[in-house]
């Protein structure tokens, strides 16, 4: 979407450079919140002792899978050199996981485990997002609101950053798929704001980073749903809501700091 708007593309390493510092700070902040909001002082003082690692050598299948994962990641990182799309690299890696005699699963087993409904849903939302941009329908959807706003309401980058951050952080309550959130929100917000002089790419990246906030409900993200259904007790819906309320201001502040001061140092300014 950024490239279609005329902006520069960001490869795997480019996204890593923009997202890794934010991810590290958010992860440490979330761990701090969980430790002090959900554990007692006695529980926090306990030393976690992991069982000793086994000295068994890796099997042939394990070495094969490890090497295949390494090749896929290397293919992502070196995309500017070989020009092969990341999706094709991923598809080749997925096929490689089904090649006998080294693969741990067969092609038949792999096909059965794919969530085809989710893939079709993501494909449809991606096409919808592209259509919203190419037909200018996205801009038209927000034109009535933009026309009714005060003249200087969106004149300051901090105001725009706060608006986009709030929408991105809260959108998981309505759209459960992160990919769907991005493909819906980028066409809705980025083109109208770009028409006001803001950078399409900077708005799009802020939206994508904000859509990672999705743990208010068990259905908000697949990892959250996965660990909520384990045999032993993990967390309850009210725990997730409490955690989300505590993390929301922290994530909002991080996104504002990065969009207004950190990412501009890497050449990604809202203006």
mmCIF file of C-alpha atoms in Angstrom:
data_model
loop_
_atom_site.group_PDB
_atom_site.id
_atom_site.type_symbol
_atom_site.label_atom_id
_atom_site.label_comp_id
_atom_site.label_asym_id
_atom_site.label_seq_id
_atom_site.Cartn_x
_atom_site.Cartn_y
_atom_site.Cartn_z
ATOM 1 C CA UNK A 1 0.000 0.000 0.000
ATOM 2 C CA UNK A 2 2.880 2.383 0.787
ATOM 3 C CA UNK A 3 4.510 1.673 -2.558
ATOM 4 C CA UNK A 4 1.214 2.119 -4.420
ATOM 5 C CA UNK A 5 0.890 5.541 -2.813
ATOM 6 C CA UNK A 6 4.284 6.508 -4.233
ATOM 7 C CA UNK A 7 6.281 6.080 -1.041
ATOM 8 C CA UNK A 8 9.419 3.992 -0.472
ATOM 9 C CA UNK A 9 9.077 0.295 0.254
ATOM 10 C CA UNK A 10 10.305 -1.149 3.549
ATOM 11 C CA UNK A 11 11.792 -4.616 3.326
ATOM 12 C CA UNK A 12 12.098 -7.174 6.092
ATOM 13 C CA UNK A 13 15.161 -5.447 7.602
ATOM 14 C CA UNK A 14 13.496 -2.044 7.281
ATOM 15 C CA UNK A 15 10.478 -3.170 9.291
ATOM 16 C CA UNK A 16 12.841 -4.808 11.796
ATOM 17 C CA UNK A 17 14.714 -1.543 12.254
ATOM 18 C CA UNK A 18 11.498 0.401 12.815
ATOM 19 C CA UNK A 19 9.706 -2.166 14.961
ATOM 20 C CA UNK A 20 12.349 -3.881 17.106
ATOM 21 C CA UNK A 21 13.030 -0.966 19.522
ATOM 22 C CA UNK A 22 9.302 -0.464 20.038
ATOM 23 C CA UNK A 23 8.776 -4.205 20.534
ATOM 24 C CA UNK A 24 11.559 -4.449 23.134
ATOM 25 C CA UNK A 25 10.283 -1.500 25.167
ATOM 26 C CA UNK A 26 6.672 -2.707 24.957
ATOM 27 C CA UNK A 27 7.671 -6.219 26.022
ATOM 28 C CA UNK A 28 9.627 -5.028 29.050
ATOM 29 C CA UNK A 29 6.813 -2.654 29.969
ATOM 30 C CA UNK A 30 4.207 -5.412 29.697
ATOM 31 C CA UNK A 31 6.318 -7.776 31.801
ATOM 32 C CA UNK A 32 6.665 -5.071 34.465
ATOM 33 C CA UNK A 33 2.892 -4.480 34.501
ATOM 34 C CA UNK A 34 2.134 -8.213 34.761
ATOM 35 C CA UNK A 35 4.631 -8.755 37.580
ATOM 36 C CA UNK A 36 3.354 -5.918 39.745
ATOM 37 C CA UNK A 37 -0.358 -6.054 38.879
ATOM 38 C CA UNK A 38 -0.998 -9.800 38.974
ATOM 39 C CA UNK A 39 1.626 -11.297 41.314
ATOM 40 C CA UNK A 40 2.077 -10.885 45.046
ATOM 41 C CA UNK A 41 5.446 -9.831 46.523
ATOM 42 C CA UNK A 42 6.039 -13.436 47.594
ATOM 43 C CA UNK A 43 5.387 -14.721 44.087
ATOM 44 C CA UNK A 44 7.655 -12.079 42.558
ATOM 45 C CA UNK A 45 10.461 -13.078 44.935
ATOM 46 C CA UNK A 46 10.377 -16.726 43.885
ATOM 47 C CA UNK A 47 13.250 -17.945 41.744
ATOM 48 C CA UNK A 48 12.166 -19.779 38.614
ATOM 49 C CA UNK A 49 14.080 -23.030 38.244
ATOM 50 C CA UNK A 50 13.833 -24.685 34.858
ATOM 51 C CA UNK A 51 14.486 -28.398 34.413
ATOM 52 C CA UNK A 52 17.921 -29.304 33.160
ATOM 53 C CA UNK A 53 18.198 -29.495 29.397
ATOM 54 C CA UNK A 54 18.608 -32.952 27.926
ATOM 55 C CA UNK A 55 21.879 -33.755 26.200
ATOM 56 C CA UNK A 56 20.248 -35.776 23.429
ATOM 57 C CA UNK A 57 21.492 -34.861 19.953
ATOM 58 C CA UNK A 58 19.098 -33.358 17.453
ATOM 59 C CA UNK A 59 17.385 -35.775 15.134
ATOM 60 C CA UNK A 60 17.689 -35.526 11.376
ATOM 61 C CA UNK A 61 14.213 -34.040 11.089
ATOM 62 C CA UNK A 62 14.979 -31.414 13.735
ATOM 63 C CA UNK A 63 18.181 -30.369 11.951
ATOM 64 C CA UNK A 64 16.298 -30.217 8.653
ATOM 65 C CA UNK A 65 13.544 -28.004 10.077
ATOM 66 C CA UNK A 66 16.077 -25.733 11.781
ATOM 67 C CA UNK A 67 18.062 -25.300 8.577
ATOM 68 C CA UNK A 68 14.875 -24.645 6.606
ATOM 69 C CA UNK A 69 13.731 -21.950 9.030
ATOM 70 C CA UNK A 70 17.166 -20.325 8.818
ATOM 71 C CA UNK A 71 17.009 -20.314 5.009
ATOM 72 C CA UNK A 72 13.536 -18.746 5.014
ATOM 73 C CA UNK A 73 14.605 -15.947 7.386
ATOM 74 C CA UNK A 74 17.751 -15.381 5.299
ATOM 75 C CA UNK A 75 15.553 -15.205 2.202
ATOM 76 C CA UNK A 76 13.408 -12.532 3.849
ATOM 77 C CA UNK A 77 16.412 -10.467 4.934
ATOM 78 C CA UNK A 78 18.142 -10.622 1.523
ATOM 79 C CA UNK A 79 15.057 -9.814 -0.572
ATOM 80 C CA UNK A 80 16.618 -6.618 -1.998
ATOM 81 C CA UNK A 81 19.472 -8.754 -3.364
ATOM 82 C CA UNK A 82 17.576 -11.610 -5.027
ATOM 83 C CA UNK A 83 14.263 -9.847 -5.728
ATOM 84 C CA UNK A 84 12.088 -12.839 -4.773
ATOM 85 C CA UNK A 85 8.897 -11.808 -2.988
ATOM 86 C CA UNK A 86 8.707 -12.681 0.710
ATOM 87 C CA UNK A 87 5.435 -14.549 0.159
ATOM 88 C CA UNK A 88 7.103 -16.837 -2.392
ATOM 89 C CA UNK A 89 10.020 -17.474 -0.037
ATOM 90 C CA UNK A 90 7.562 -18.406 2.702
ATOM 91 C CA UNK A 91 5.591 -20.683 0.379
ATOM 92 C CA UNK A 92 8.772 -22.519 -0.646
ATOM 93 C CA UNK A 93 9.639 -23.004 3.014
ATOM 94 C CA UNK A 94 6.167 -24.354 3.753
ATOM 95 C CA UNK A 95 6.454 -26.823 0.876
ATOM 96 C CA UNK A 96 9.902 -27.816 2.108
ATOM 97 C CA UNK A 97 8.370 -28.837 5.437
ATOM 98 C CA UNK A 98 6.369 -31.528 3.635
ATOM 99 C CA UNK A 99 9.165 -33.090 1.554
ATOM 100 C CA UNK A 100 9.922 -36.653 2.534
ATOM 101 C CA UNK A 101 11.949 -38.285 4.027
ATOM 102 C CA UNK A 102 13.167 -35.310 6.094
ATOM 103 C CA UNK A 103 9.871 -33.489 6.681
ATOM 104 C CA UNK A 104 8.020 -34.079 9.975
ATOM 105 C CA UNK A 105 4.579 -33.970 8.327
ATOM 106 C CA UNK A 106 3.143 -34.966 4.976
ATOM 107 C CA UNK A 107 1.529 -32.632 2.474
ATOM 108 C CA UNK A 108 -1.863 -34.197 3.270
ATOM 109 C CA UNK A 109 -1.432 -33.488 6.992
ATOM 110 C CA UNK A 110 -0.283 -29.936 6.273
ATOM 111 C CA UNK A 111 -3.252 -29.176 4.037
ATOM 112 C CA UNK A 112 -5.665 -30.463 6.664
ATOM 113 C CA UNK A 113 -4.114 -28.236 9.350
ATOM 114 C CA UNK A 114 -4.451 -25.018 7.313
ATOM 115 C CA UNK A 115 -7.237 -22.684 8.419
ATOM 116 C CA UNK A 116 -8.654 -22.033 4.959
ATOM 117 C CA UNK A 117 -11.446 -19.798 6.253
ATOM 118 C CA UNK A 118 -8.862 -17.461 7.796
ATOM 119 C CA UNK A 119 -6.795 -17.386 4.590
ATOM 120 C CA UNK A 120 -9.853 -16.547 2.487
ATOM 121 C CA UNK A 121 -10.855 -13.871 4.997
ATOM 122 C CA UNK A 122 -7.393 -12.275 4.915
ATOM 123 C CA UNK A 123 -7.272 -12.434 1.104
ATOM 124 C CA UNK A 124 -10.675 -10.763 0.852
ATOM 125 C CA UNK A 125 -9.776 -7.975 3.295
ATOM 126 C CA UNK A 126 -6.475 -7.375 1.486
ATOM 127 C CA UNK A 127 -8.283 -6.979 -1.837
ATOM 128 C CA UNK A 128 -10.842 -4.715 -0.191
ATOM 129 C CA UNK A 129 -8.054 -2.528 1.173
ATOM 130 C CA UNK A 130 -6.412 -2.264 -2.243
ATOM 131 C CA UNK A 131 -9.755 -1.448 -3.872
ATOM 132 C CA UNK A 132 -10.463 1.275 -1.304
ATOM 133 C CA UNK A 133 -7.182 2.965 -2.229
ATOM 134 C CA UNK A 134 -7.292 2.491 -6.012
ATOM 135 C CA UNK A 135 -10.891 3.684 -6.374
ATOM 136 C CA UNK A 136 -10.426 6.594 -3.924
ATOM 137 C CA UNK A 137 -13.392 5.230 -1.954
ATOM 138 C CA UNK A 138 -11.360 5.422 1.252
ATOM 139 C CA UNK A 139 -10.959 9.165 0.928
ATOM 140 C CA UNK A 140 -14.647 9.544 0.135
ATOM 141 C CA UNK A 141 -15.703 7.721 3.296
ATOM 142 C CA UNK A 142 -13.983 10.282 5.508
ATOM 143 C CA UNK A 143 -14.674 13.375 3.442
ATOM 144 C CA UNK A 144 -17.900 14.297 5.334
ATOM 145 C CA UNK A 145 -16.041 14.154 8.651
ATOM 146 C CA UNK A 146 -13.069 16.080 7.294
ATOM 147 C CA UNK A 147 -15.377 18.718 5.866
ATOM 148 C CA UNK A 148 -17.146 19.139 9.210
ATOM 149 C CA UNK A 149 -13.994 19.397 11.324
ATOM 150 C CA UNK A 150 -12.627 22.758 12.525
ATOM 151 C CA UNK A 151 -10.105 24.197 10.051
ATOM 152 C CA UNK A 152 -7.058 23.703 12.284
ATOM 153 C CA UNK A 153 -8.160 20.485 13.998
ATOM 154 C CA UNK A 154 -5.552 18.349 12.207
ATOM 155 C CA UNK A 155 -2.920 21.011 11.639
ATOM 156 C CA UNK A 156 -0.454 19.676 14.224
ATOM 157 C CA UNK A 157 1.347 16.323 13.785
ATOM 158 C CA UNK A 158 0.830 15.495 17.481
ATOM 159 C CA UNK A 159 -2.947 15.706 17.044
ATOM 160 C CA UNK A 160 -2.856 13.437 14.005
ATOM 161 C CA UNK A 161 -0.543 10.971 15.768
ATOM 162 C CA UNK A 162 -2.884 10.849 18.772
ATOM 163 C CA UNK A 163 -5.939 10.277 16.553
ATOM 164 C CA UNK A 164 -4.323 7.494 14.501
ATOM 165 C CA UNK A 165 -2.877 5.860 17.624
ATOM 166 C CA UNK A 166 -6.242 5.807 19.398
ATOM 167 C CA UNK A 167 -8.028 4.288 16.399
ATOM 168 C CA UNK A 168 -5.314 1.658 15.858
ATOM 169 C CA UNK A 169 -5.180 0.639 19.523
ATOM 170 C CA UNK A 170 -8.955 0.316 19.946
ATOM 171 C CA UNK A 171 -9.796 -1.231 16.579
ATOM 172 C CA UNK A 172 -9.206 -4.796 17.843
ATOM 173 C CA UNK A 173 -12.476 -4.544 19.759
ATOM 174 C CA UNK A 174 -14.345 -4.483 16.425
ATOM 175 C CA UNK A 175 -11.978 -6.283 14.006
ATOM 176 C CA UNK A 176 -10.393 -9.380 15.516
ATOM 177 C CA UNK A 177 -7.859 -10.128 12.753
ATOM 178 C CA UNK A 178 -4.747 -7.966 12.830
ATOM 179 C CA UNK A 179 -4.189 -8.255 9.079
ATOM 180 C CA UNK A 180 -7.794 -7.253 8.504
ATOM 181 C CA UNK A 181 -7.396 -4.261 10.826
ATOM 182 C CA UNK A 182 -4.402 -3.021 8.871
ATOM 183 C CA UNK A 183 -6.001 -3.501 5.461
ATOM 184 C CA UNK A 184 -9.146 -1.679 6.589
ATOM 185 C CA UNK A 185 -7.601 1.170 8.593
ATOM 186 C CA UNK A 186 -4.775 2.129 6.232
ATOM 187 C CA UNK A 187 -7.078 2.971 3.293
ATOM 188 C CA UNK A 188 -9.522 4.737 5.595
ATOM 189 C CA UNK A 189 -7.027 6.967 7.410
ATOM 190 C CA UNK A 190 -3.852 7.325 5.363
ATOM 191 C CA UNK A 191 -5.134 8.772 2.040
ATOM 192 C CA UNK A 192 -7.275 11.557 3.601
ATOM 193 C CA UNK A 193 -4.442 12.524 5.953
ATOM 194 C CA UNK A 194 -1.946 12.385 3.086
ATOM 195 C CA UNK A 195 -4.167 14.884 1.245
ATOM 196 C CA UNK A 196 -3.653 17.236 4.209
ATOM 197 C CA UNK A 197 0.130 17.070 3.819
ATOM 198 C CA UNK A 198 0.999 14.102 6.005
ATOM 199 C CA UNK A 199 3.194 11.211 4.890
ATOM 200 C CA UNK A 200 1.226 8.144 3.766
ATOM 201 C CA UNK A 201 4.016 5.743 4.778
ATOM 202 C CA UNK A 202 4.432 7.197 8.265
ATOM 203 C CA UNK A 203 0.680 6.990 8.903
ATOM 204 C CA UNK A 204 0.546 3.414 7.575
ATOM 205 C CA UNK A 205 3.421 2.235 9.765
ATOM 206 C CA UNK A 206 1.901 3.895 12.839
ATOM 207 C CA UNK A 207 -1.357 2.056 12.118
ATOM 208 C CA UNK A 208 0.388 -1.289 11.661
ATOM 209 C CA UNK A 209 2.357 -0.918 14.892
ATOM 210 C CA UNK A 210 -0.772 0.100 16.791
ATOM 211 C CA UNK A 211 -2.787 -2.881 15.570
ATOM 212 C CA UNK A 212 -0.428 -5.143 17.510
ATOM 213 C CA UNK A 213 -2.310 -4.151 20.667
ATOM 214 C CA UNK A 214 -4.898 -6.939 20.803
ATOM 215 C CA UNK A 215 -5.260 -8.770 24.103
ATOM 216 C CA UNK A 216 -8.467 -7.388 25.574
ATOM 217 C CA UNK A 217 -10.480 -10.534 24.765
ATOM 218 C CA UNK A 218 -9.528 -14.181 24.151
ATOM 219 C CA UNK A 219 -10.682 -13.824 20.534
ATOM 220 C CA UNK A 220 -8.630 -10.675 19.948
ATOM 221 C CA UNK A 221 -5.546 -12.652 18.872
ATOM 222 C CA UNK A 222 -4.716 -16.267 18.129
ATOM 223 C CA UNK A 223 -1.921 -16.587 20.751
ATOM 224 C CA UNK A 224 -4.260 -15.201 23.409
ATOM 225 C CA UNK A 225 -6.942 -17.717 22.458
ATOM 226 C CA UNK A 226 -4.382 -20.544 22.327
ATOM 227 C CA UNK A 227 -3.072 -20.054 25.854
ATOM 228 C CA UNK A 228 -6.550 -19.415 27.224
ATOM 229 C CA UNK A 229 -7.565 -22.964 26.254
ATOM 230 C CA UNK A 230 -4.739 -24.934 27.871
ATOM 231 C CA UNK A 231 -5.563 -27.812 30.201
ATOM 232 C CA UNK A 232 -4.341 -25.911 33.267
ATOM 233 C CA UNK A 233 -5.621 -22.492 34.305
ATOM 234 C CA UNK A 234 -3.843 -19.517 32.741
ATOM 235 C CA UNK A 235 -5.966 -16.363 32.657
ATOM 236 C CA UNK A 236 -9.588 -15.414 32.557
ATOM 237 C CA UNK A 237 -11.379 -12.813 30.404
ATOM 238 C CA UNK A 238 -11.453 -10.325 33.270
ATOM 239 C CA UNK A 239 -7.657 -10.688 33.642
ATOM 240 C CA UNK A 240 -7.232 -9.747 29.983
ATOM 241 C CA UNK A 241 -9.494 -6.719 30.313
ATOM 242 C CA UNK A 242 -7.581 -5.532 33.371
ATOM 243 C CA UNK A 243 -4.253 -6.054 31.610
ATOM 244 C CA UNK A 244 -5.488 -4.226 28.525
ATOM 245 C CA UNK A 245 -6.596 -1.203 30.586
ATOM 246 C CA UNK A 246 -3.169 -1.055 32.230
ATOM 247 C CA UNK A 247 -1.221 -1.455 28.986
ATOM 248 C CA UNK A 248 -3.315 0.936 26.877
ATOM 249 C CA UNK A 249 -1.772 4.210 28.180
ATOM 250 C CA UNK A 250 1.747 2.755 28.000
ATOM 251 C CA UNK A 251 1.325 1.613 24.404
ATOM 252 C CA UNK A 252 -0.270 4.914 23.440
ATOM 253 C CA UNK A 253 2.636 6.856 24.925
ATOM 254 C CA UNK A 254 5.214 4.630 23.196
ATOM 255 C CA UNK A 255 3.562 5.022 19.801
ATOM 256 C CA UNK A 256 3.365 8.797 20.185
ATOM 257 C CA UNK A 257 7.027 9.053 21.209
ATOM 258 C CA UNK A 258 8.184 6.866 18.320
ATOM 259 C CA UNK A 259 6.017 8.538 15.669
ATOM 260 C CA UNK A 260 6.900 12.094 16.738
ATOM 261 C CA UNK A 261 10.571 11.772 17.736
ATOM 262 C CA UNK A 262 12.177 8.357 17.137
ATOM 263 C CA UNK A 263 11.041 7.322 13.646
ATOM 264 C CA UNK A 264 11.771 10.795 12.190
ATOM 265 C CA UNK A 265 15.431 10.119 13.049
ATOM 266 C CA UNK A 266 15.216 7.197 10.571
ATOM 267 C CA UNK A 267 13.694 9.453 7.923
ATOM 268 C CA UNK A 268 10.054 8.592 8.670
ATOM 269 C CA UNK A 269 8.392 11.850 9.629
ATOM 270 C CA UNK A 270 4.651 12.446 9.737
ATOM 271 C CA UNK A 271 5.117 15.643 7.752
#
